[in-house]
Amino acid sequence: MWEYTDKVKEHFLNPRNVGAIENADGVGEVGSLACGDALTLYFKLDGDGRIQDAKFLTFGCASAIASSSALTEMIIGKTLEEAEKITNEDIADFLGDLPKEKMHCSVMGKEALDKAIAHYRGEAARAPDGNIVCECFGITDREIEKTIREHRLTSIEDVTGYLKAGGGCGKCHDNIQQIMDHVFGQPVSIQPQAKKMTNIQKIRLIEETLEREIKPALHQDGGDIELVDVDGVRVMVKLRGTCAGCSAAQVTLKNVVEAKLRELVTTDLVVEEVRA
Amino acid sequence: MKTVYVDNNATTQAAPEVVDAMLPFFTERYGNASSMHSFGGGLIVDIRRARARVADLIGARPDEILFTSGGTESDATAIHAALQSNPGKRHIVTTRVEHPAIKNLFEQYGQNGYRVTVVPVDGQGRLDQETLLKSLDDDTAIVSIMWANNETGVINPMDDLAREIRSRGILFHTDAVQAVGKLPIDVGRTKVDLLSMSAHKFHGPKGIGALYIRKGTKFKPLVVGGHQEAGRRAGTENVPGIVGMGKACELAGQHLEDVGTRVRRLRDKLEQSLLRAVPRSMANGGQSDRLPNTSSIAFEYVEGEAILLLMNEHGICASSGSACTSGSLEPSHVLRAMGVPFTAAHGSIRYSLSHYTTEEEVDFIIAKMPPIIERLRQMSPFWKQAMEQAKAQA
């Protein structure tokens, strides 16, 4: 059982500002069902540009709900300029601290706030910077490096606590360690050189990887994938079953399929969807 | 606040009779069973009696029972013994829904050069027997399949599996930690070679378990040192634990009928009432043959840790297949192996009853659960989406 502070428990048991705001000025959505937590933050401004009302809907654990509730209390009455200065640490502090493993709940709050403000200002949502390292939760090397620097994280468990990165299958642990070594100036182990492959070898390896690594995962959610062609570094695939037309399919294609192929075949592959 | 304990697949309360039986072995009779003096050496008689009671519960002979520290050690001992005794064979087989004691052990053997086949299950948690049997060959050293699953309670067809696997000359181990004490087990009928059990899952003490080793099975010890347990497991005998496990086995035999009838009825009442009262809920593995005490219910669009903590406010103890309650961030590998979608896996709660569960407790849970789920759903953005979709379709 987690050791939550009384304030976390109190905000979980009696969350403030639950619900949606119709015609909100700013809306920020983060997380997903697959990840196990998600938050939608709404705010409405008054005539002076201050946050008059804020509400949230959260799917997640006690600390996710408490962080969301805390966030709404913290931003009400603030201007957007004031609100955007709030950090995830401020949210954790407001709650009297969060367990290390649950810091990502406060990070999620901060991200939702940023997104809601960007939404109000009409800014396009920023695409994630860098290359995906943690495929399970779609976390990039840039994000990991930034978080390690900001919070002086020294273990993979800490990185997982803050970002979730590395908390799924665990395959990216070596990569996270390398980023940490790099940040703290320790020797970086040298990646083995990729072998040169013939085209046939490459196509076979792509097929094998799809069969072994990707299809079983898609089948679990009722989807499927089919290799159509390989042209140089372009891998053309068709999505089937529930994957076809699924709004998350593009994300899966890049974050899971492409990342997996890059990991196991060659690092320069680009996956493209061919529509039927 | 009264505790309503329905987490008996995690652990159980030690029966009062078990505690009474153990106490003298901490105080007046604290000797070492390996000693030459009768103060210590005389304890062999108590150990022998306990061993006979353990053997009785599963239809084994006393000399086929090896005491260990629990289910995990029994599993590790069984697989170690099988591989050490068959050094030429490099293929091992298990399933996707095993307890971590087997799952992580097999992963480790996989990293150490063994070929590992992990057999899938269907949406109801039923084993894909065709894939299993096809994977077996002359190189296969051992197959390990749990008797019953700890999360869903789904029972494997052990008689058939044992017949098929052993007819190919392959060793068959089962992690029966969840089955012993809840189902009648007779190794005379179900011909497994090795069977793991753990006392604290059926009202015995923690820290003691046993491995059944069919007579004639080749064996190599995992823990070496002294000559205890006929040289098969070194270390001073845990006499209070052994005596407690013996007593727990005796009681479990007497309570099997209650678990199979009254407890089953309570489980069914709990499950059916909750499924009726809570929309968008389902029983994981509900169409399979299951342990009579276990019900895993998925409440869609809410998260398990939050459910458990609200249950905790009423003193109700259960567990969840959610990611947030475990060290990992992924939901239960068992539910994912069954293809339970993320919408449901994160919000799955396991209720596991026991001989000590009362109807009053079940009624209390039935009353408290629906408002808890409703409250969390009112906070969930996915519930809002799902309701809007349903409205649009209607």
XYZ file of C-alpha atoms in Angstrom:
670
model
C 0.000 0.000 0.000
C 1.200 3.499 -0.805
C 1.973 5.927 1.961
C -0.194 8.881 1.043
C -0.215 12.062 3.096
C -3.419 13.044 4.854
C -3.837 15.830 2.318
C -3.667 13.378 -0.615
C -6.227 11.167 1.098
C -8.437 14.132 1.860
C -8.375 15.393 -1.742
C -9.008 11.854 -2.994
C -11.958 11.274 -0.670
C -13.391 14.780 -1.127
C -12.161 15.981 -4.491
C -12.875 19.639 -5.340
C -14.194 20.837 -8.676
C -15.147 17.521 -10.248
C -16.909 17.738 -13.585
C -16.792 19.335 -17.002
C -17.322 22.992 -17.955
C -19.569 23.595 -20.943
C -18.058 26.179 -23.299
C -14.799 26.216 -21.361
C -12.145 28.712 -22.464
C -9.366 26.163 -22.148
C -9.428 22.346 -22.213
C -6.390 20.101 -21.772
C -6.492 16.319 -22.147
C -3.598 14.055 -21.195
C -3.088 10.330 -20.646
C -5.031 7.384 -22.008
C -6.927 4.333 -20.917
C -4.016 2.128 -21.899
C -1.661 4.056 -19.636
C -3.960 3.638 -16.658
C -4.498 7.308 -15.984
C -5.934 10.280 -17.816
C -7.017 13.788 -16.960
C -9.162 16.388 -18.690
C -8.805 19.881 -17.251
C -11.277 22.688 -18.020
C -11.048 26.362 -17.124
C -13.114 29.481 -17.665
C -11.757 33.043 -17.485
C -13.461 36.098 -16.044
C -13.459 39.580 -17.622
C -10.037 40.378 -16.184
C -8.411 37.287 -17.651
C -8.286 35.450 -14.362
C -9.286 31.807 -14.000
C -12.781 32.061 -12.623
C -13.585 28.391 -12.560
C -11.647 25.171 -13.123
C -12.930 21.611 -13.198
C -11.506 18.179 -13.933
C -12.417 14.644 -14.933
C -9.820 12.052 -14.008
C -9.466 8.341 -14.579
C -6.756 6.996 -12.331
C -5.482 6.151 -8.922
C -5.957 8.085 -5.697
C -2.949 10.322 -6.266
C -4.077 11.153 -9.815
C -7.463 12.266 -8.515
C -5.892 14.183 -5.619
C -3.377 15.903 -7.934
C -6.185 16.991 -10.263
C -8.245 18.311 -7.388
C -5.235 20.187 -5.985
C -4.453 21.667 -9.381
C -7.937 23.163 -9.778
C -7.692 24.768 -6.326
C -4.262 26.156 -7.150
C -5.196 27.817 -10.436
C -8.565 29.337 -9.578
C -8.100 33.109 -9.182
C -4.803 33.191 -11.056
C -4.045 34.806 -14.416
C -2.764 32.473 -17.120
C 0.714 33.963 -16.732
C 0.639 33.129 -13.034
C -0.899 29.715 -13.593
C 1.657 28.615 -16.135
C 4.431 29.117 -13.608
C 3.029 26.265 -11.511
C 5.326 23.237 -11.650
C 4.599 19.611 -10.912
C 6.612 20.050 -7.720
C 4.227 22.785 -6.634
C 1.350 20.344 -7.041
C 3.195 17.692 -5.017
C 4.085 20.275 -2.354
C 0.491 21.445 -2.161
C -0.448 17.862 -1.302
C 2.349 17.568 1.245
C 4.347 15.328 -1.134
C 3.604 12.276 -3.239
C 5.279 8.872 -3.122
C 8.168 8.816 -5.617
C 6.413 6.155 -7.670
C 3.450 8.501 -8.051
C 5.212 11.698 -9.102
C 3.916 11.160 -12.638
C 0.459 12.066 -11.339
C 1.663 15.615 -10.611
C 3.501 15.685 -13.964
C 0.209 14.768 -15.628
C -1.475 17.703 -13.879
C 1.193 20.088 -15.103
C 0.884 18.758 -18.672
C -2.897 19.139 -18.651
C -2.543 22.713 -17.454
C -0.024 23.538 -20.190
C -2.273 21.967 -22.794
C -5.363 23.792 -21.585
C -3.520 27.140 -21.707
C -2.138 26.345 -25.169
C -5.660 25.420 -26.257
C -6.999 28.769 -25.037
C -4.257 30.652 -26.841
C -4.903 28.721 -30.013
C -1.434 27.237 -30.062
C -1.095 23.881 -31.759
C -0.314 21.044 -29.436
C 3.401 20.496 -29.542
C 4.505 17.209 -31.033
C 6.696 15.223 -28.691
C 10.289 16.200 -29.082
C 12.927 13.601 -29.815
C 12.812 9.846 -30.251
C 10.602 7.478 -28.347
C 12.574 5.549 -25.748
C 9.804 4.012 -23.641
C 7.413 2.405 -26.102
C 4.912 1.332 -23.495
C 4.117 4.909 -22.482
C 5.441 6.810 -25.509
C 8.122 8.831 -23.680
C 10.951 10.400 -25.681
C 14.665 10.714 -24.938
C 14.315 14.513 -24.703
C 11.592 14.282 -22.082
C 13.595 11.771 -20.090
C 16.764 13.840 -20.291
C 14.913 17.007 -19.280
C 13.295 15.339 -16.289
C 16.555 13.736 -15.163
C 18.264 17.145 -15.288
C 15.469 19.056 -13.586
C 14.974 16.636 -10.727
C 18.504 15.184 -10.502
C 17.145 11.650 -10.864
C 19.745 8.956 -10.332
C 17.863 5.697 -10.728
C 15.593 4.114 -13.306
C 12.920 3.700 -10.605
C 12.927 7.468 -10.075
C 12.545 8.092 -13.803
C 9.616 5.667 -13.832
C 8.111 7.445 -10.830
C 8.206 10.793 -12.590
C 7.451 9.895 -16.191
C 6.255 6.282 -16.126
C 9.054 5.624 -18.637
C 10.440 2.150 -18.036
C 7.456 1.052 -15.984
C 6.018 -1.319 -18.561
C 7.973 -4.058 -20.291
C 11.309 -2.791 -19.022
C 13.101 -3.115 -22.366
C 14.164 0.543 -22.332
C 15.986 0.356 -18.988
C 19.402 0.246 -20.670
C 18.524 3.302 -22.750
C 17.308 5.234 -19.708
C 20.534 4.329 -17.919
C 22.515 5.623 -20.896
C 20.661 8.936 -20.835
C 21.353 9.194 -17.107
C 25.041 8.361 -17.637
C 25.180 10.987 -20.352
C 23.573 13.657 -18.153
C 25.930 12.986 -15.285
C 28.970 12.692 -17.532
C 29.637 9.051 -16.987
C 31.044 6.840 -19.685
C 28.413 5.867 -22.170
C 28.578 2.266 -23.236
C 29.096 1.873 -26.942
C 26.208 0.548 -29.008
C 27.155 -2.428 -31.111
C 27.352 -1.523 -34.791
C 24.316 -2.550 -36.762
C 24.998 -5.361 -39.145
C 24.702 -4.680 -42.836
C 21.763 -6.622 -44.196
C 20.681 -7.616 -47.672
C 17.188 -6.585 -48.752
C 15.855 -10.102 -48.404
C 17.314 -10.402 -44.922
C 15.795 -7.081 -43.991
C 12.321 -7.985 -45.262
C 12.458 -11.334 -43.485
C 13.475 -9.658 -40.253
C 10.678 -7.105 -40.611
C 8.181 -9.911 -41.163
C 9.493 -11.849 -38.200
C 9.364 -8.799 -35.967
C 5.775 -8.061 -36.984
C 4.764 -11.669 -36.330
C 6.541 -12.124 -33.079
C 6.546 -8.731 -31.429
C 3.708 -6.692 -32.820
C 0.824 -8.875 -33.978
C 0.269 -10.611 -30.623
C -0.104 -7.226 -28.934
C -2.524 -5.928 -31.592
C -4.528 -9.171 -31.494
C -5.196 -8.580 -27.832
C -7.141 -5.497 -28.742
C -8.791 -7.108 -31.756
C -6.543 -5.487 -34.344
C -4.091 -6.750 -36.915
C -1.386 -5.551 -39.264
C -0.215 -6.711 -42.677
C 3.072 -5.998 -44.410
C 2.399 -4.673 -47.931
C 5.832 -3.667 -49.212
C 9.303 -2.566 -48.260
C 10.988 0.124 -50.365
C 14.395 1.160 -49.063
C 13.729 2.429 -45.564
C 9.950 2.738 -46.134
C 7.868 -0.033 -44.601
C 4.312 -0.024 -45.920
C 1.616 -1.692 -43.851
C -2.135 -2.100 -43.786
C -4.061 -1.989 -40.519
C -6.958 -4.352 -40.011
C -9.620 -5.240 -37.465
C -10.195 -2.707 -34.739
C -6.922 -0.948 -35.671
C -8.411 0.214 -38.947
C -10.059 3.531 -38.273
C -8.957 3.633 -34.644
C -7.945 7.138 -33.688
C -4.987 5.802 -31.730
C -3.730 3.804 -34.719
C -1.343 6.471 -35.962
C 0.208 6.706 -32.543
C 0.532 2.929 -32.369
C 2.076 2.901 -35.822
C 4.807 5.339 -34.884
C 5.301 4.606 -31.202
C 4.992 0.861 -31.271
C 5.418 -0.542 -34.776
C 8.072 1.840 -36.042
C 9.929 1.953 -32.750
C 9.988 -1.834 -32.549
C 11.215 -2.211 -36.130
C 13.879 0.415 -35.545
C 14.986 -1.415 -32.451
C 15.136 -4.866 -33.966
C 15.788 -4.304 -37.674
C 17.471 -1.000 -38.567
C 17.287 2.403 -36.955
C 16.336 4.292 -40.127
C 13.016 2.606 -40.962
C 9.888 4.667 -41.539
C 6.492 3.009 -41.237
C 3.705 4.208 -43.496
C 0.099 3.182 -43.575
C -1.386 2.137 -46.902
C -5.144 2.488 -46.970
C -7.192 -0.194 -48.665
C -14.617 -0.295 11.939
C -15.036 -3.977 11.226
C -12.676 -5.580 8.722
C -14.399 -7.435 5.900
C -11.655 -9.603 4.482
C -12.177 -10.940 0.966
C -8.534 -11.138 -0.085
C -7.984 -14.771 0.799
C -6.064 -15.576 -2.401
C -3.426 -13.149 -1.100
C -3.296 -14.685 2.341
C -5.622 -16.044 5.005
C -5.975 -15.739 8.722
C -4.302 -18.606 10.556
C -7.020 -20.809 12.061
C -7.131 -20.548 15.875
C -6.514 -24.314 16.071
C -3.377 -23.850 13.971
C -2.019 -21.166 16.266
C -2.766 -23.314 19.327
C -0.967 -26.253 17.765
C 2.108 -24.140 16.992
C 2.583 -22.253 20.253
C 4.263 -24.992 22.325
C 6.974 -25.257 19.669
C 8.113 -21.693 20.376
C 8.216 -22.152 24.149
C 8.458 -25.560 25.889
C 9.512 -27.485 22.810
C 11.973 -25.228 21.031
C 14.610 -27.911 20.289
C 16.367 -28.720 17.050
C 14.930 -31.803 15.429
C 18.396 -32.903 14.286
C 19.754 -33.121 17.849
C 20.743 -36.406 19.479
C 18.941 -35.589 22.732
C 15.297 -36.452 22.908
C 14.359 -32.844 23.804
C 15.206 -31.896 20.212
C 15.284 -35.193 18.359
C 11.859 -36.101 19.732
C 10.357 -33.433 17.504
C 10.793 -35.824 14.602
C 7.583 -37.469 15.748
C 5.690 -34.161 15.409
C 7.214 -33.506 12.009
C 6.275 -37.006 10.890
C 2.682 -36.487 11.974
C 2.502 -33.141 10.144
C 3.992 -34.669 6.998
C 1.357 -37.400 7.052
C -1.419 -34.794 7.338
C -0.058 -32.817 4.384
C 0.241 -36.009 2.332
C -3.322 -37.020 3.279
C -4.816 -33.788 1.973
C -3.556 -34.449 -1.564
C -3.610 -38.254 -1.607
C 0.187 -38.599 -1.463
C 2.548 -40.740 0.634
C 4.383 -38.964 3.479
C 7.804 -39.616 1.942
C 6.671 -37.722 -1.175
C 6.301 -34.467 0.808
C 9.201 -32.025 1.130
C 8.806 -29.034 3.434
C 9.953 -25.665 2.046
C 9.569 -22.022 3.002
C 6.501 -21.567 0.787
C 5.100 -21.666 -2.725
C 7.880 -19.696 -4.369
C 10.613 -21.937 -3.010
C 8.615 -25.039 -3.922
C 8.322 -23.793 -7.512
C 12.013 -22.935 -7.761
C 12.984 -26.298 -6.221
C 10.772 -28.246 -8.623
C 12.105 -26.594 -11.768
C 15.717 -26.675 -10.556
C 15.441 -30.381 -9.725
C 13.904 -31.219 -13.087
C 16.540 -29.360 -15.097
C 19.502 -30.576 -13.041
C 18.282 -34.164 -13.332
C 17.852 -33.867 -17.115
C 20.916 -31.883 -18.126
C 20.615 -32.732 -21.831
C 17.166 -31.169 -22.228
C 16.946 -27.437 -22.921
C 13.255 -26.750 -23.555
C 10.766 -25.730 -20.849
C 7.068 -24.924 -21.151
C 4.691 -22.812 -19.112
C 1.674 -20.520 -19.592
C 1.083 -16.803 -19.914
C -0.973 -16.588 -16.750
C 1.380 -18.043 -14.138
C 2.178 -16.473 -10.782
C 5.411 -14.419 -10.810
C 7.118 -17.268 -8.916
C 6.992 -19.280 -12.154
C 6.762 -16.464 -14.701
C 9.947 -14.721 -13.617
C 11.756 -17.997 -12.968
C 11.101 -19.131 -16.531
C 12.181 -15.752 -17.881
C 15.432 -16.173 -16.014
C 15.977 -19.666 -17.434
C 15.208 -18.175 -20.847
C 17.982 -15.639 -20.395
C 20.301 -18.470 -19.398
C 19.978 -20.352 -22.644
C 16.823 -22.415 -22.193
C 14.204 -22.422 -24.917
C 10.936 -21.343 -23.296
C 7.455 -21.874 -24.697
C 4.781 -19.743 -23.057
C 1.344 -21.108 -23.939
C -1.483 -18.577 -24.437
C -4.993 -18.674 -23.010
C -8.325 -17.653 -24.531
C -10.618 -14.825 -23.451
C -12.002 -16.972 -20.638
C -8.540 -17.866 -19.359
C -8.648 -21.380 -20.797
C -5.360 -22.890 -21.882
C -4.611 -23.406 -25.580
C -3.932 -27.141 -25.278
C -3.192 -27.602 -28.960
C -0.315 -25.113 -28.855
C 0.910 -26.705 -25.659
C 1.001 -30.241 -27.023
C 2.497 -29.165 -30.348
C 5.379 -27.457 -28.564
C 6.472 -30.645 -26.773
C 9.425 -32.569 -28.175
C 12.362 -34.763 -27.124
C 14.175 -31.693 -25.843
C 11.388 -30.724 -23.409
C 12.502 -31.164 -19.788
C 9.446 -29.990 -17.895
C 6.026 -28.409 -18.262
C 4.770 -26.190 -15.441
C 1.080 -25.229 -15.394
C -0.780 -23.764 -12.440
C -3.687 -25.825 -11.121
C -5.869 -22.736 -10.633
C -5.220 -19.103 -11.360
C -4.761 -16.729 -8.450
C -6.467 -13.742 -10.105
C -9.431 -15.278 -11.895
C -9.685 -18.655 -10.172
C -9.817 -20.413 -13.571
C -9.015 -24.121 -13.145
C -6.949 -26.035 -15.681
C -7.967 -29.548 -16.832
C -5.242 -31.177 -14.791
C -6.147 -34.853 -15.343
C -5.987 -34.501 -19.124
C -2.876 -32.366 -19.075
C -1.044 -34.787 -16.778
C -1.963 -37.745 -18.983
C -0.885 -36.039 -22.217
C 2.352 -34.609 -20.855
C 3.531 -37.644 -18.934
C 2.697 -40.034 -21.785
C 5.429 -38.197 -23.703
C 7.935 -38.901 -20.945
C 8.034 -35.255 -19.887
C 7.957 -34.090 -16.257
C 4.843 -32.192 -15.190
C 4.900 -29.640 -12.386
C 1.926 -27.701 -11.110
C 1.803 -24.634 -8.917
C -1.233 -25.685 -6.885
C -0.872 -22.919 -4.312
C -4.388 -21.609 -4.997
C -6.006 -25.001 -5.463
C -4.934 -26.796 -2.277
C -7.542 -26.348 0.414
C -10.152 -25.094 -2.069
C -10.507 -28.140 -4.316
C -10.274 -31.851 -3.610
C -6.866 -32.946 -4.881
C -5.733 -36.526 -5.332
C -2.348 -37.091 -6.944
C -3.329 -40.762 -7.277
C -5.852 -39.664 -9.890
C -4.189 -36.525 -11.233
C -0.757 -37.771 -12.115
C 1.454 -34.741 -11.731
C 5.115 -35.344 -10.914
C 5.655 -32.248 -8.796
C 3.154 -30.038 -6.966
C 3.755 -26.816 -5.023
C 1.652 -25.707 -2.075
C 1.748 -22.981 0.546
C 0.225 -23.121 4.036
C -0.810 -19.501 4.445
C -3.263 -19.755 1.556
C -5.429 -22.168 3.568
C -5.315 -20.834 7.134
C -1.841 -22.076 7.979
C 1.116 -19.906 8.926
C 3.268 -17.877 6.523
C 6.786 -19.037 5.735
C 6.014 -22.718 5.285
C 5.060 -24.697 2.215
C 5.613 -28.061 0.633
C 6.607 -29.667 -2.617
C 5.063 -32.987 -3.543
C 7.592 -35.129 -5.409
C 6.126 -38.286 -6.935
C 8.060 -41.342 -5.807
C 10.684 -42.268 -8.366
C 11.129 -38.706 -9.680
C 14.804 -37.813 -9.973
C 15.725 -34.977 -7.637
C 18.578 -32.543 -7.000
C 18.330 -30.131 -4.052
C 18.143 -26.391 -4.579
C 19.266 -25.496 -1.059
C 22.322 -27.514 0.014
C 23.915 -27.744 3.434
C 22.792 -30.029 6.246
C 21.075 -33.375 5.791
C 17.541 -32.269 6.748
C 14.521 -33.479 4.769
C 16.455 -36.621 3.721
C 19.105 -34.455 2.099
C 16.591 -32.778 -0.238
C 16.378 -29.390 1.486
C 19.018 -28.178 3.901
C 18.280 -25.893 6.836
C 16.983 -26.419 10.350
C 13.385 -27.588 10.229
C 10.819 -24.851 10.847
C 9.076 -27.011 13.430
C 6.319 -24.573 14.470
C 5.592 -23.903 10.807
C 5.591 -27.573 9.879
C 3.264 -28.440 12.757
C 1.022 -25.487 11.823
C 0.882 -26.582 8.193
C -0.006 -30.119 9.280
C -2.890 -28.807 11.357
C -4.018 -26.478 8.565
C -4.073 -29.420 6.132
C -6.166 -31.462 8.547
C -8.666 -28.589 8.889
C -8.655 -27.875 5.163
C -9.708 -31.458 4.506
C -12.631 -30.995 6.912
C -13.615 -27.636 5.372
C -13.415 -28.634 1.700
C -17.110 -29.386 1.557
C -18.026 -26.015 3.061
C -15.813 -24.233 0.555
C -17.310 -26.206 -2.327
C -20.931 -25.501 -1.334
C -21.609 -22.627 1.095
C -18.638 -20.480 0.074
C -19.396 -21.125 -3.593
C -22.961 -19.972 -3.043
C -21.752 -16.800 -1.337
C -19.305 -16.143 -4.167
C -22.061 -16.615 -6.728
C -24.368 -14.310 -4.801
C -21.692 -11.634 -4.565
C -20.799 -11.875 -8.239
C -24.327 -11.995 -9.620
C -25.522 -9.185 -7.370
C -22.655 -6.901 -8.382
C -23.023 -7.668 -12.086
C -26.725 -6.847 -11.815
C -26.243 -3.687 -9.769
C -23.340 -2.160 -11.704
C -23.749 -1.465 -15.434
C -20.763 -2.131 -17.705
C -19.239 -4.749 -15.426
C -18.226 -8.337 -16.165
C -16.738 -11.392 -14.503
C -13.257 -12.191 -15.790
C -13.136 -15.879 -16.723
C -16.759 -16.138 -15.615
C -17.636 -18.820 -18.142
C -14.784 -21.123 -17.128
C -14.518 -23.749 -14.434
C -13.326 -21.701 -11.458
C -12.284 -21.969 -7.824
C -15.397 -21.757 -5.657
C -14.081 -18.812 -3.637
C -12.813 -16.425 -6.335
C -14.511 -13.721 -8.378
C -12.687 -11.180 -10.527
C -14.994 -8.409 -11.655
C -14.067 -5.737 -14.160
C -15.724 -2.351 -13.650
C -15.176 -0.455 -16.864
C -13.735 3.080 -17.030
C -12.551 3.287 -13.428
C -9.188 2.501 -11.908
C -8.546 -0.284 -9.416
C -6.418 1.490 -6.861
C -9.021 4.196 -6.405
C -11.718 1.507 -6.004
C -9.653 -0.365 -3.403
C -9.006 2.766 -1.375
C -12.693 3.646 -1.312
C -13.468 0.038 -0.298
C -10.814 0.441 2.394
C -12.864 3.314 3.801
C -15.523 0.699 4.606
C -12.997 -1.812 5.932
C -13.363 -4.055 2.865
C -10.099 -5.744 1.846
C -9.721 -7.053 -1.695
C -7.134 -6.706 -4.457
C -6.998 -5.435 -7.994
C -5.577 -6.222 -11.392
C -4.734 -2.577 -11.818
C -1.268 -1.324 -12.567
C -1.204 1.281 -9.846
C -1.413 -1.186 -7.014
C 1.623 -3.157 -8.104
C 5.185 -2.061 -8.523
C 4.766 -2.129 -12.286
C 2.697 0.283 -14.319
C 1.122 -2.349 -16.530
C -2.168 -3.956 -15.621
C -2.252 -7.611 -14.641
C -0.462 -9.899 -17.106
C -3.185 -12.458 -16.494
C -6.006 -10.169 -17.640
C -3.924 -8.909 -20.581
C -3.172 -12.507 -21.621
C -6.934 -13.102 -21.654
C -7.353 -10.090 -23.917
C -9.347 -8.149 -21.320
C -9.313 -4.623 -22.800
C -7.561 -1.805 -20.958
C -10.949 -0.212 -20.208
C -11.705 -3.189 -17.991
C -8.303 -4.521 -16.881
C -7.401 -1.385 -14.936
C -10.691 -1.544 -13.068
C -10.723 -5.222 -12.137
C -11.247 -6.188 -8.517
C -10.612 -9.657 -7.156
C -12.808 -10.875 -4.315
C -11.573 -14.085 -2.699
C -13.663 -15.640 0.064
C -12.847 -18.270 2.668
C -14.367 -20.720 5.111
C -14.612 -17.790 7.532
C -16.575 -15.488 5.194
C -20.159 -14.867 6.312
C -23.300 -14.007 4.359
C -23.548 -10.762 6.338
C -20.131 -9.729 5.022
C -21.122 -10.534 1.450
C -24.315 -8.483 1.826
C -22.254 -5.589 3.192
C -19.991 -5.656 0.111
C -22.992 -5.891 -2.216
C -24.412 -2.748 -0.594
C -21.184 -0.745 -0.634
C -19.765 -1.450 -4.084
C -22.246 0.153 -6.520
C -21.979 3.679 -5.023
C -18.166 3.428 -5.029
C -18.080 2.604 -8.725
C -20.683 5.249 -9.517
C -18.729 7.901 -7.619
C -15.499 7.183 -9.511
C -17.313 7.012 -12.831
C -18.698 10.475 -12.251
C -15.063 11.634 -12.174
C -13.900 9.608 -15.174
C -13.529 11.319 -18.570
C -13.897 7.932 -20.283
C -17.188 7.245 -18.556
C -18.451 10.608 -19.809
C -17.313 9.693 -23.335
C -18.876 6.231 -23.146
C -22.186 7.646 -21.953
C -22.204 10.286 -24.702
C -21.490 7.600 -27.304
C -24.260 5.399 -25.937
C -26.658 8.345 -26.072
C -25.689 9.150 -29.651
C -26.305 5.551 -30.696
C -29.680 5.374 -28.990
